[in-house]
Structures are given as C-alpha cells and as structure tokens.
Amino acid sequence: MIKFLDLQKLNQPFETQFLSKTKEFLDKGWYILGNEVKQFEKNFAQYSNAKHCIGVGNGLDALVLILKAYIQLGNLQKGDEIIVPANTYIASILAILQADLVPVFVEPNIESYNINPDLISEKIAPKTKAILLVHLYGQLVEMDKIMELGYKHNLLIIEDAAQAHGLPFEGSHTRGFSFYPGKNLGALGDGGAITTNDDKLAEVLFSLRNYGSDKKYHNDYIGVNSRLDELQAAFLSIKLPHLNAENEARKNVAKRYLAEITNTKIVLPTCENFDKHVFHLFVIRTEKRDNLQEYLWNNGIETVIHYPIPPHKQKALQNFNQLSLPITEKIHQEVLSLPMSSVLSDDEISHIISTLNTY
Ligand SMILES: *Cc1c(COP(=O)(O)O)cnc(C)c1O
C-alpha cells in the first residue's frame, strides 16, 4: 500500500538527533518557554525573512491570536467583517469566529482553487477591515491584486500560511503557520507560529500566548495559554534546515504528475510558476471522485479528500448554511489528493501515474 503520507518514513532520518535532543531536554529539566522555543523562533524568523516569530500552540491559535492582537491594538473591533476564501480548511473561518469577528466568504478561482481577487471588491462594506488569505495546497495567492485592494480600502492583510512553509511570500507581513505533523514543516505533535515585521503586534502576541502576561503574574491582556512546546520547538529546529530540500522533492513529484498523468477524466491542477508553489497537496478533480478513490485504493494507493464538505455547509456553521457558493461546492464534490511528500520513491510515483492512466 502506498500511503498518502508516510510520516514514519519522513521523520526516520532525524531519529538519532531527536533522541539526543530528548536526552538533553530531560537532563536540563526546563519544560516550558525555554531556550529551545527562543532558538526556534530565531531560526524561523531568519528563515522567513521576518523581524519576529512567536511560537504558539497550533495553527488555529496562530490565526486567532493575530486577530485578537489587532483587536487589542485597536486595528479591529468585535463585529468587524473579515474577507476570507470560501474554499479553505475550516480553521481559517473558526479563527475569525473565535475572535468575535464576521467572516465574509469569497469564491475561488476554479483554476488555482485560491481566492479570486476579482470577486473581493463587491464584498467590501464599511465594516470590512481585513482580508485573511489562505495559500491553499501550498500555492501563493495572487498577491499584487490583493495588496492593491488592501491599500485602496485600508484593509489589514493577514495570511493563513499553514500549508505554505517555504513559499517566497510577497506583500503582506503577518502570517500564521501550523506545524501539525502532516504540514510541509511538521512537528511530532501540535505546534504553530506567527511571523510578523510589526513590533507592536509582536509584543502583544508574545504576551497573549502566555496568559496576557509578559512578566510573571502581571497580566496586561485577557490572554490564552497557547505556547509552542519546548520539545516540539527542538524537533522543529532539527527539521527546518531540510525544509527547502523537502519542498524541492515535492515539486519534483508534482512535475512528474503534471507531465505524465494523461487521463482525460482527470483535471490536473494548474501551476504557472513552480517558484510560487510548495505542493503541500497535489489535488486533482474528477466527476466520479468516490469511484476513483475506491479504484486507487483497490490498486494499493491511499488518497485523501481535502475537503469533503465546505465550511459554509458544516453543521457547526449553521448561520452560513444557506449561502450559495457554487464553485466552492463543486470543488468539494470533485477533489481528491494524491500521495504527496518528499519520501515517495520513483517506483511509487510511476505506479500511481500508470494506475491513474488506466482508469
Ligand atoms: C492545518 C491548517 C490550519 C490549522 O492548523 P492546526 O495546527 O491544525 O491548528 C489552519 N489553516 C489551514 C489552511 C490548515 O491547513
């Protein structure tokens, strides 16, 4: 069976380093917000070309905390409207709701699956204060158009970069990352981070993630407990230097899929520029998706659906269930994610391609 993502194989090369770090960690006896978190924050800020990196508990919290920090700074107010792609993982929407803000859904471009910048203007109302972008599947959003809109309407631009580690970002400077194990840079548990060039925002964020306190038992904000775990930070510092090579390997898998899958029943993703995609996922579309998934499974290939139900159709988001977002709905009915990682072998890729071509 070819796994959708073989995490054991992916992390195996780091095992010796993980074990010696763990021994060091046990010997030191410092478990929360120690040098490992500080060091990783420094490493990831440098890698990301950002002034600040704030380690947090997970990717969802990274987004919630950015929004809450902007509320603390007076840039956002409860009830403000935030433009967000309708075609995303539900976390992007939940972050907005958890910060007492209002999501305004915008349909994607059917070619890129990312938010369609040309549909944003018509959604901008007096209460609109920010755009939360998502670089879905690892593909850069059309940033120049978005930055222009942001400038024209005085909107904050925030990026959900949970699927986009290593992307050469453009324009905005405040991003939330997830280090969930299956992401391009994955921990061995939960983890997340925010990168930003905004000094004031960073100061509030360092405090918000730790009970709203930057001095022990002095609380300036109604904060949360969402700290990046010390051991996860240590593991992430071990893996970070290999991220670029892993992303290159993902691109090479994508290049083979794009060149060699020729079955006309299958719609391949478009990729105009390989410099603007880190292939967190390789997502194809087909009309009889469930049928194709079963066929692949019977031929020893595991696939995953990202995602079967769009956020606005989820039971949890009943207030939005009546929205009609046909492009998003079509995508959710037709998508299927092929195995994608840096540890797929050439033989495995060949088997996936030939199986698809005989479907
Ligand atoms: C994974 C993911 C998140 C949330 O990350 P967690 O670490 O699981 O909280 C947010 N947005 C997108 C687009 C994601 O893929």
Short mmCIF file of C-alpha atoms and ligand atoms in Angstrom, two decimals:
data_model
loop_
_atom_site.label_atom_id
_atom_site.label_comp_id
_atom_site.label_asym_id
_atom_site.label_seq_id
_atom_site.Cartn_x
_atom_site.Cartn_y
_atom_site.Cartn_z
CA MET A 1 0.00 0.00 0.00
CA ILE A 2 1.35 3.44 -0.95
CA LYS A 3 0.44 5.68 1.94
CA PHE A 4 -0.97 9.13 1.32
CA LEU A 5 1.74 10.40 3.66
CA ASP A 6 4.31 8.17 5.36
CA LEU A 7 5.22 10.21 8.44
CA GLN A 8 7.30 7.46 9.99
CA LYS A 9 9.50 7.34 6.89
CA LEU A 10 9.61 11.13 6.70
CA ASN A 11 10.87 11.54 10.28
CA GLN A 12 13.09 8.46 10.43
CA PRO A 13 16.27 10.23 9.15
CA PHE A 14 16.09 12.61 12.14
CA GLU A 15 15.66 9.90 14.77
CA THR A 16 19.21 10.00 16.17
CA GLN A 17 19.08 13.78 16.52
CA PHE A 18 15.59 13.65 18.08
CA LEU A 19 16.80 11.12 20.66
CA SER A 20 19.89 13.06 21.65
CA LYS A 21 17.84 16.28 21.91
CA THR A 22 15.33 14.47 24.09
CA LYS A 23 18.10 13.27 26.40
CA GLU A 24 19.44 16.84 26.60
CA PHE A 25 15.90 18.05 27.36
CA LEU A 26 15.47 15.52 30.17
CA ASP A 27 18.85 16.39 31.66
CA LYS A 28 18.07 20.10 31.61
CA GLY A 29 14.62 19.87 33.20
CA TRP A 30 13.25 23.10 31.68
CA TYR A 31 9.91 22.29 30.05
CA ILE A 32 8.02 25.47 29.11
CA LEU A 33 9.17 28.55 27.12
CA GLY A 34 12.87 27.82 27.40
CA ASN A 35 15.84 28.20 25.11
CA GLU A 36 14.52 25.75 22.51
CA VAL A 37 11.44 27.88 21.83
CA LYS A 38 13.60 31.04 21.73
CA GLN A 39 16.08 29.39 19.39
CA PHE A 40 13.40 28.08 17.04
CA GLU A 41 11.69 31.48 16.99
CA LYS A 42 15.01 32.97 15.97
CA ASN A 43 15.64 30.28 13.35
CA PHE A 44 12.18 30.50 11.82
CA ALA A 45 12.18 34.32 11.78
CA GLN A 46 15.50 34.25 9.96
CA TYR A 47 14.35 31.55 7.55
CA SER A 48 11.16 33.54 6.86
CA ASN A 49 12.91 36.89 6.49
CA ALA A 50 10.68 38.20 9.26
CA LYS A 51 11.57 40.51 12.12
CA HIS A 52 9.68 38.45 14.69
CA CYS A 53 8.50 34.91 15.19
CA ILE A 54 6.14 33.99 18.02
CA GLY A 55 5.76 30.27 18.75
CA VAL A 56 2.23 29.19 19.69
CA GLY A 57 0.32 26.01 20.41
CA ASN A 58 -1.05 25.29 16.92
CA GLY A 59 -2.00 26.85 13.60
CA LEU A 60 -5.56 27.72 14.57
CA ASP A 61 -4.34 29.65 17.62
CA ALA A 62 -1.77 31.45 15.46
CA LEU A 63 -4.64 32.94 13.41
CA VAL A 64 -6.92 33.62 16.39
CA LEU A 65 -4.10 35.38 18.25
CA ILE A 66 -3.19 37.60 15.27
CA LEU A 67 -6.83 38.75 15.12
CA LYS A 68 -7.07 39.21 18.91
CA ALA A 69 -3.82 41.18 18.93
CA TYR A 70 -5.18 43.52 16.26
CA ILE A 71 -8.29 43.98 18.44
CA GLN A 72 -6.06 44.85 21.43
CA LEU A 73 -4.19 47.37 19.29
CA GLY A 74 -7.44 48.97 18.12
CA ASN A 75 -7.00 48.00 14.45
CA LEU A 76 -10.01 45.68 14.63
CA GLN A 77 -13.19 45.75 16.66
CA LYS A 78 -15.57 42.95 17.58
CA GLY A 79 -18.13 42.55 14.81
CA ASP A 80 -15.85 43.78 12.02
CA GLU A 81 -16.04 41.87 8.75
CA ILE A 82 -13.10 39.82 7.51
CA ILE A 83 -12.89 38.70 3.87
CA VAL A 84 -11.90 35.03 3.68
CA PRO A 85 -11.85 32.38 0.93
CA ALA A 86 -14.89 30.10 0.96
CA ASN A 87 -12.65 27.31 -0.30
CA THR A 88 -10.40 26.64 2.68
CA TYR A 89 -9.94 24.39 5.68
CA ILE A 90 -12.48 25.35 8.35
CA ALA A 91 -9.73 26.59 10.71
CA SER A 92 -9.45 29.84 8.71
CA ILE A 93 -13.15 30.54 9.39
CA LEU A 94 -13.10 29.33 13.00
CA ALA A 95 -10.25 31.74 13.77
CA ILE A 96 -12.41 34.68 12.67
CA LEU A 97 -15.41 33.47 14.69
CA GLN A 98 -13.31 32.80 17.80
CA ALA A 99 -12.09 36.40 17.70
CA ASP A 100 -15.75 37.62 17.59
CA LEU A 101 -15.35 38.84 14.01
CA VAL A 102 -17.56 38.11 11.00
CA PRO A 103 -16.35 36.03 8.04
CA VAL A 104 -17.36 37.16 4.55
CA PHE A 105 -16.86 34.32 2.08
CA VAL A 106 -15.37 34.86 -1.37
CA GLU A 107 -15.40 32.22 -4.10
CA PRO A 108 -12.17 30.78 -5.50
CA ASN A 109 -10.75 30.79 -8.97
CA ILE A 110 -11.52 27.30 -10.33
CA GLU A 111 -8.03 27.14 -11.89
CA SER A 112 -5.97 27.88 -8.78
CA TYR A 113 -8.52 26.95 -6.06
CA ASN A 114 -7.34 30.10 -4.28
CA ILE A 115 -9.47 33.17 -3.56
CA ASN A 116 -10.48 35.04 -6.73
CA PRO A 117 -9.18 38.60 -6.23
CA ASP A 118 -11.66 39.97 -8.78
CA LEU A 119 -14.58 38.95 -6.54
CA ILE A 120 -13.33 40.73 -3.42
CA SER A 121 -14.30 44.35 -4.21
CA GLU A 122 -18.03 43.61 -4.35
CA LYS A 123 -17.86 42.20 -0.81
CA ILE A 124 -16.14 45.22 0.74
CA ALA A 125 -18.54 47.09 3.04
CA PRO A 126 -17.99 49.83 5.67
CA LYS A 127 -17.40 47.14 8.33
CA THR A 128 -14.78 45.30 6.26
CA LYS A 129 -11.42 45.71 7.97
CA ALA A 130 -9.21 42.85 6.85
CA ILE A 131 -8.56 40.09 4.33
CA LEU A 132 -7.47 36.71 5.68
CA LEU A 133 -5.76 34.95 2.78
CA VAL A 134 -5.04 31.25 2.52
CA HIS A 135 -2.28 29.88 0.29
CA LEU A 136 -4.27 26.72 -0.29
CA TYR A 137 -2.45 23.46 -1.04
CA GLY A 138 0.80 25.50 -0.89
CA GLN A 139 0.16 27.82 -3.83
CA LEU A 140 0.80 31.55 -3.49
CA VAL A 141 -2.33 33.72 -3.75
CA GLU A 142 -2.32 36.45 -6.45
CA MET A 143 -0.76 38.91 -4.04
CA ASP A 144 -0.34 42.05 -6.15
CA LYS A 145 -4.08 42.42 -6.75
CA ILE A 146 -4.82 41.77 -3.08
CA MET A 147 -2.21 44.25 -1.84
CA GLU A 148 -3.69 46.88 -4.14
CA LEU A 149 -7.18 46.27 -2.71
CA GLY A 150 -5.80 46.39 0.81
CA TYR A 151 -4.12 49.69 0.13
CA LYS A 152 -7.15 51.21 -1.60
CA HIS A 153 -9.65 50.22 1.11
CA ASN A 154 -7.31 50.42 4.08
CA LEU A 155 -7.61 46.74 4.96
CA LEU A 156 -5.25 44.62 7.04
CA ILE A 157 -3.82 41.70 5.11
CA ILE A 158 -3.29 38.54 7.16
CA GLU A 159 -2.09 35.24 5.73
CA ASP A 160 -3.01 31.70 6.74
CA ALA A 161 0.28 30.07 5.74
CA ALA A 162 -0.47 26.71 7.39
CA GLN A 163 0.03 24.92 4.06
CA ALA A 164 2.78 27.14 2.72
CA HIS A 165 6.07 26.82 4.67
CA GLY A 166 8.95 27.85 2.46
CA LEU A 167 6.88 29.80 -0.05
CA PRO A 168 8.58 33.02 -1.21
CA PHE A 169 5.89 35.28 0.22
CA GLU A 170 5.13 38.72 -1.22
CA GLY A 171 3.48 41.86 0.04
CA SER A 172 1.94 41.45 3.46
CA HIS A 173 3.99 40.56 6.53
CA THR A 174 1.82 38.85 9.10
CA ARG A 175 1.37 35.11 8.77
CA GLY A 176 0.11 32.20 10.82
CA PHE A 177 1.79 28.80 10.46
CA SER A 178 0.87 25.32 11.68
CA PHE A 179 3.40 22.61 12.48
CA TYR A 180 0.80 19.84 12.59
CA PRO A 181 2.77 16.66 11.71
CA GLY A 182 1.48 16.43 8.12
CA LYS A 183 2.38 20.00 7.12
CA ASN A 184 5.45 20.77 4.99
CA LEU A 185 7.30 21.58 8.22
CA GLY A 186 5.73 19.23 10.76
CA ALA A 187 6.42 18.68 14.44
CA LEU A 188 5.87 15.40 16.27
CA GLY A 189 2.75 16.82 17.84
CA ASP A 190 0.91 20.14 17.74
CA GLY A 191 2.69 23.41 17.14
CA GLY A 192 2.30 26.75 15.42
CA ALA A 193 3.91 30.14 14.91
CA ILE A 194 3.28 33.69 13.78
CA THR A 195 5.78 35.72 11.78
CA THR A 196 5.49 39.48 11.51
CA ASN A 197 7.53 42.62 10.93
CA ASP A 198 5.25 44.69 13.18
CA ASP A 199 7.00 45.37 16.51
CA LYS A 200 3.85 46.35 18.40
CA LEU A 201 1.90 43.36 17.13
CA ALA A 202 4.74 41.02 18.13
CA GLU A 203 4.86 42.47 21.63
CA VAL A 204 1.14 41.89 22.15
CA LEU A 205 1.40 38.38 20.68
CA PHE A 206 4.26 37.30 22.96
CA SER A 207 2.06 38.33 25.84
CA LEU A 208 -1.31 37.00 24.57
CA ARG A 209 0.00 33.45 24.04
CA ASN A 210 1.11 33.34 27.67
CA TYR A 211 -1.94 34.45 29.70
CA GLY A 212 -1.60 38.04 28.50
CA SER A 213 1.46 38.37 30.66
CA ASP A 214 5.00 39.31 29.78
CA LYS A 215 6.08 39.48 33.38
CA LYS A 216 5.13 36.57 35.60
CA TYR A 217 1.84 37.21 37.47
CA HIS A 218 1.36 40.61 35.80
CA ASN A 219 -1.47 40.32 33.26
CA ASP A 220 -1.95 43.09 30.71
CA TYR A 221 -4.46 41.35 28.43
CA ILE A 222 -7.09 38.63 28.60
CA GLY A 223 -4.69 36.14 27.12
CA VAL A 224 -4.72 32.42 26.50
CA ASN A 225 -2.41 29.51 27.16
CA SER A 226 -1.06 28.71 23.71
CA ARG A 227 2.69 28.26 23.91
CA LEU A 228 4.85 26.35 21.46
CA ASP A 229 6.04 23.27 23.31
CA GLU A 230 9.74 23.25 24.19
CA LEU A 231 10.40 19.74 22.88
CA GLN A 232 8.46 20.35 19.65
CA ALA A 233 10.48 23.53 19.13
CA ALA A 234 13.68 21.49 19.48
CA PHE A 235 12.45 18.94 16.91
CA LEU A 236 11.42 21.73 14.53
CA SER A 237 14.88 23.32 14.72
CA ILE A 238 16.33 19.96 13.68
CA LYS A 239 13.96 19.67 10.69
CA LEU A 240 13.97 23.30 9.48
CA PRO A 241 17.35 23.13 7.65
CA HIS A 242 15.89 20.33 5.47
CA LEU A 243 12.66 22.12 4.54
CA ASN A 244 13.89 23.60 1.25
CA ALA A 245 15.19 20.24 0.02
CA GLU A 246 11.92 18.55 1.03
CA ASN A 247 9.91 21.19 -0.82
CA GLU A 248 12.09 20.64 -3.91
CA ALA A 249 11.37 16.91 -3.71
CA ARG A 250 7.63 17.69 -3.52
CA LYS A 251 7.93 19.86 -6.63
CA ASN A 252 9.63 17.03 -8.48
CA VAL A 253 6.76 14.69 -7.61
CA ALA A 254 4.32 17.36 -8.86
CA LYS A 255 6.30 17.83 -12.08
CA ARG A 256 6.06 14.12 -12.84
CA TYR A 257 2.32 14.00 -12.05
CA LEU A 258 1.70 17.04 -14.28
CA ALA A 259 3.76 15.71 -17.18
CA GLU A 260 2.76 12.05 -17.08
CA ILE A 261 -0.90 11.86 -15.97
CA THR A 262 -2.72 11.94 -19.31
CA ASN A 263 -6.14 10.50 -18.47
CA THR A 264 -8.74 13.00 -19.74
CA LYS A 265 -11.19 12.03 -16.98
CA ILE A 266 -8.84 13.75 -14.58
CA VAL A 267 -8.45 17.52 -14.18
CA LEU A 268 -4.90 18.33 -13.10
CA PRO A 269 -4.05 21.39 -11.02
CA THR A 270 -2.55 24.35 -12.84
CA CYS A 271 0.89 25.56 -11.85
CA GLU A 272 2.15 28.51 -13.84
CA ASN A 273 5.25 29.03 -11.75
CA PHE A 274 6.94 26.35 -9.66
CA ASP A 275 8.62 29.09 -7.61
CA LYS A 276 5.19 30.05 -6.28
CA HIS A 277 4.04 26.63 -5.09
CA VAL A 278 5.34 24.30 -2.36
CA PHE A 279 2.85 21.48 -3.08
CA HIS A 280 1.58 20.80 0.40
CA LEU A 281 -1.07 18.85 -1.52
CA PHE A 282 -1.46 17.68 -5.09
CA VAL A 283 -5.18 17.92 -5.74
CA ILE A 284 -6.90 16.54 -8.83
CA ARG A 285 -10.58 16.74 -9.78
CA THR A 286 -12.85 14.20 -11.38
CA GLU A 287 -16.62 13.85 -11.70
CA LYS A 288 -16.87 10.43 -10.06
CA ARG A 289 -14.44 11.17 -7.27
CA ASP A 290 -15.55 8.44 -4.85
CA ASN A 291 -15.32 5.88 -7.62
CA LEU A 292 -11.77 6.93 -8.49
CA GLN A 293 -10.76 6.86 -4.82
CA GLU A 294 -12.04 3.29 -4.47
CA TYR A 295 -10.27 2.21 -7.68
CA LEU A 296 -6.98 3.66 -6.44
CA TRP A 297 -7.40 2.02 -3.04
CA ASN A 298 -8.02 -1.34 -4.73
CA ASN A 299 -4.75 -0.78 -6.60
CA GLY A 300 -2.77 -0.10 -3.44
CA ILE A 301 -2.89 3.71 -3.44
CA GLU A 302 -4.20 5.70 -0.48
CA THR A 303 -5.74 9.11 -1.23
CA VAL A 304 -7.46 11.72 0.92
CA ILE A 305 -10.26 14.23 0.22
CA HIS A 306 -9.31 17.83 1.14
CA TYR A 307 -12.10 18.54 1.92
CA PRO A 308 -15.42 16.68 1.57
CA ILE A 309 -17.70 19.41 2.99
CA PRO A 310 -17.09 23.17 2.55
CA PRO A 311 -17.00 25.25 5.75
CA HIS A 312 -20.26 27.08 4.94
CA LYS A 313 -22.10 23.74 4.68
CA GLN A 314 -20.86 22.37 8.01
CA LYS A 315 -23.34 21.76 10.82
CA ALA A 316 -21.18 23.93 13.10
CA LEU A 317 -21.68 26.94 10.81
CA GLN A 318 -25.47 26.86 10.56
CA ASN A 319 -25.72 30.63 10.13
CA PHE A 320 -23.91 30.28 6.82
CA ASN A 321 -25.57 27.08 5.52
CA GLN A 322 -27.93 29.00 3.23
CA LEU A 323 -25.11 30.74 1.33
CA SER A 324 -24.77 29.69 -2.28
CA LEU A 325 -21.12 29.29 -3.28
CA PRO A 326 -21.32 27.02 -6.33
CA ILE A 327 -17.62 26.98 -7.29
CA THR A 328 -16.58 26.05 -3.75
CA GLU A 329 -19.32 23.41 -3.60
CA LYS A 330 -18.27 21.89 -6.94
CA ILE A 331 -14.64 21.73 -5.82
CA HIS A 332 -15.57 19.92 -2.62
CA GLN A 333 -17.53 17.34 -4.62
CA GLU A 334 -14.75 16.61 -7.10
CA VAL A 335 -11.36 16.91 -5.38
CA LEU A 336 -9.02 14.10 -4.47
CA SER A 337 -5.49 14.48 -3.07
CA LEU A 338 -2.85 12.13 -4.47
CA PRO A 339 0.04 10.90 -2.33
CA MET A 340 2.45 13.82 -1.94
CA SER A 341 5.63 14.01 0.12
CA SER A 342 9.41 14.13 -0.14
CA VAL A 343 9.70 10.39 0.60
CA LEU A 344 7.74 8.92 -2.33
CA SER A 345 10.00 6.68 -4.42
CA ASP A 346 10.23 6.88 -8.22
CA ASP A 347 8.61 3.44 -8.45
CA GLU A 348 5.73 4.53 -6.25
CA ILE A 349 5.18 7.66 -8.35
CA SER A 350 5.28 5.56 -11.54
CA HIS A 351 2.72 3.12 -10.12
CA ILE A 352 0.38 6.00 -9.16
CA ILE A 353 0.68 7.54 -12.63
CA SER A 354 0.15 4.31 -14.57
CA THR A 355 -2.79 3.34 -12.37
CA LEU A 356 -4.42 6.73 -12.99
CA ASN A 357 -3.80 6.49 -16.72
CA THR A 358 -5.57 3.12 -16.97
CA TYR A 359 -8.64 4.33 -15.02
C1 LIG B 1 -3.72 22.86 9.22
C2 LIG B 1 -4.38 24.14 8.91
C3 LIG B 1 -4.74 25.05 9.93
C4 LIG B 1 -4.71 24.73 11.37
O1 LIG B 1 -3.56 24.22 11.90
P1 LIG B 1 -3.58 23.39 13.26
O2 LIG B 1 -2.15 23.36 13.67
O3 LIG B 1 -4.13 22.05 12.95
O4 LIG B 1 -4.43 24.14 14.23
C5 LIG B 1 -5.24 26.29 9.54
N1 LIG B 1 -5.42 26.60 8.26
C6 LIG B 1 -5.11 25.75 7.26
C7 LIG B 1 -5.32 26.19 5.85
C8 LIG B 1 -4.60 24.50 7.55
O5 LIG B 1 -4.32 23.65 6.56
#
